[in-house]
Amino acid sequence: VFPVEETRGRLDPHLETLARRDLTAVAEHIASPSYLFKHITTQEVAYNLMLVSQRSELHQSVGEWLENNLDDPSPYYPLLAHHFGQAGDLKRAAQYNQMAGRQALAKYASVEAMAFFEAAIAADALRGEQSSRTLRSHCHILIGDALIDSNRVLPAERALRQGLALSSAPAPGGTFGNLLVCARLGILSWAQRRWPALFLRLAPEAERAELQFLARAHQRLTEAIYLRNWMPGVLHGGFRALNLAQRGGPSAMLTATEANIAVVMSAMGFDKAGAYYEARARAGVVAVESLSLRTYVLFALA
């Protein structure tokens, strides 16, 4: 990535001189010849002596080199996000920050995950009219995930609502709105059980992953609302998650939402509907590969 073509082949003597002057050291634990600054101040001075345009060009070159030369870039998502962010490549900075956040969230590193998601939202916001509403929606929803995992229920609910408000399946806020949408979805659920060929329609293949993601978001929102004991929101969330998961096609998420709605229906005294969804969830749980999700479903059914 050295930017001066005519001197690219003559770097070694310069690097050896820096090492003799004790400004850098050879990195012995790395197979290829590599040099490290011996002190952070030296690195910062060298870095800040460059023009911003020069630094941006180098960051872009390093980021693109990593993209093109790594068999598996996933361990380097934070590094890629850093380089493209410093290069001003906001689209790729936002994307890699989101991927780094998902990676951290999967390892239950909630604080780190939220920092990556917030950085992704900030980078995308700077793109103006070219910004991605879907990316911001996903990041807010995943921040809500991390907050629930940290037992911060009220901030989690706010983050989930903020993310869903940017999606095609927003969550109504007030009691009346929740009950109104819940009634419509409840009638639709009854019609789908009665006449599935007429009322149970799958979405196009390209839309199904997004629908399943939104189904999970509503399910997580339902968890947060349940913990503060607001039943209109619980009812709406259960029906909305089920409806989205059904449109998204057969999946582990559909099985989880069927287990949830079985609990809701039985608790309300609609035993026949509860038994219907319980039977479907028990049939589907055998195909759920995720141990945590399978446990969630069996716990709900129990």
GROMACS .gro file of C-alpha atoms in nm, residues 14-24 38:
model
   12
   14HIS     CA    1   1.465   0.308   0.549
   15LEU     CA    2   1.306   0.056   0.786
   16GLU     CA    3   1.649  -0.070   0.896
   17THR     CA    4   1.758   0.288   0.966
   18LEU     CA    5   1.453   0.347   1.185
   19ALA     CA    6   1.527   0.027   1.375
   20ARG     CA    7   1.895   0.129   1.431
   21ARG     CA    8   1.777   0.463   1.569
   22ASP     CA    9   1.552   0.274   1.812
   23LEU     CA   10   1.231   0.426   1.676
   24THR     CA   11   1.093   0.090   1.561
   38LYS     CA   12   0.842   0.139   2.002
   0.00000   0.00000   0.00000
